[in-house]
Amino acid sequence: MCSSDLINAERHSECLHEQKAREVQEEIEAELEDAKMNYRGKWSFQEISTVGVIAVLYFCTYSLPALIPIMIGYFPNNAGSFFPNYQSLYILINVGYTIGDFLGRMVTIIPCVPSWAILRLLTIVVVGLFVIQILGAVFAAQLCASLVDPSTSPPSLITEDNYAIYGYCIIAVQFLYYFLRGYVVTNTYVRIKTDYNEATSSVLAGAAGTLGQVGAATGTLIAFLLVSVFNVFDVHR
């Protein structure tokens, strides 16, 4: 056999190997797609609740920014002082939740992924912190009545003597909320990837991402309508 025949034989063998590899890859992709299609209608309670947690947390998180000015709207704006006043408090709240969200995601690099039970418990805590802030916005006028009229009798819970403490509490709540939210969301995706096979995790992660965006859009829209369109809250400023 001449050298040209050997070269042709080698090329033919390479083509056969490449074709076989493509066929195997196509079979794997087809099986994966079939597994995804077959799985879509077989969700357990844990999987539904996992996707629901992502949607709820995104809803809460994206509705909060519109409520911050309402929660602190009765703070005095004392010129020449850094804190406590309205402007400095608003800045510190933004710094607090930015750092909280960053740290909540960064600590997930620690090789200790919490269990599903712990993640659900932390989700309840996050939603509880959200509810506290909602109540703070709804009852801001009653809580801060003495800041508007110091002669209010009996004095409101927040007065000129203690409103700085209230401001620090808001910063702490914002930090803790965003820290736990970042921690729970990131670890939920980690558990989806580690606890399920490729087909299942792909479906769950995709559904969680989609519903998360739906929750974010819904939270933003509802907050906008309540605050800016229907003026449900008593906006002091």
PDB file of N, CA and C in Angstrom, residues 18 77 119 123 150 152 188:
ATOM      1  N   GLU A  18     -15.193  10.786  14.014  1.00  0.00           N
ATOM      2  CA  GLU A  18     -15.902  12.047  14.212  1.00  0.00           C
ATOM      3  C   GLU A  18     -17.398  11.869  14.052  1.00  0.00           C
ATOM      4  N   ASN A  77     -34.670  66.961  58.588  1.00  0.00           N
ATOM      5  CA  ASN A  77     -33.546  67.169  57.681  1.00  0.00           C
ATOM      6  C   ASN A  77     -32.701  68.321  58.209  1.00  0.00           C
ATOM      7  N   LEU A 119     -32.680  26.629  54.718  1.00  0.00           N
ATOM      8  CA  LEU A 119     -32.999  27.647  53.716  1.00  0.00           C
ATOM      9  C   LEU A 119     -34.445  28.112  53.840  1.00  0.00           C
ATOM     10  N   THR A 123     -35.777  31.783  54.844  1.00  0.00           N
ATOM     11  CA  THR A 123     -36.744  32.469  53.985  1.00  0.00           C
ATOM     12  C   THR A 123     -37.865  33.077  54.817  1.00  0.00           C
ATOM     13  N   PRO A 150     -44.420  67.992  68.308  1.00  0.00           N
ATOM     14  CA  PRO A 150     -43.871  67.548  69.596  1.00  0.00           C
ATOM     15  C   PRO A 150     -44.873  67.591  70.742  1.00  0.00           C
ATOM     16  N   THR A 152     -47.792  66.350  70.692  1.00  0.00           N
ATOM     17  CA  THR A 152     -48.722  65.226  70.585  1.00  0.00           C
ATOM     18  C   THR A 152     -48.805  64.483  71.910  1.00  0.00           C
ATOM     19  N   THR A 188     -29.766  28.478  47.267  1.00  0.00           N
ATOM     20  CA  THR A 188     -30.847  27.707  46.640  1.00  0.00           C
ATOM     21  C   THR A 188     -30.422  27.218  45.269  1.00  0.00           C
TER      22      THR A 188
END
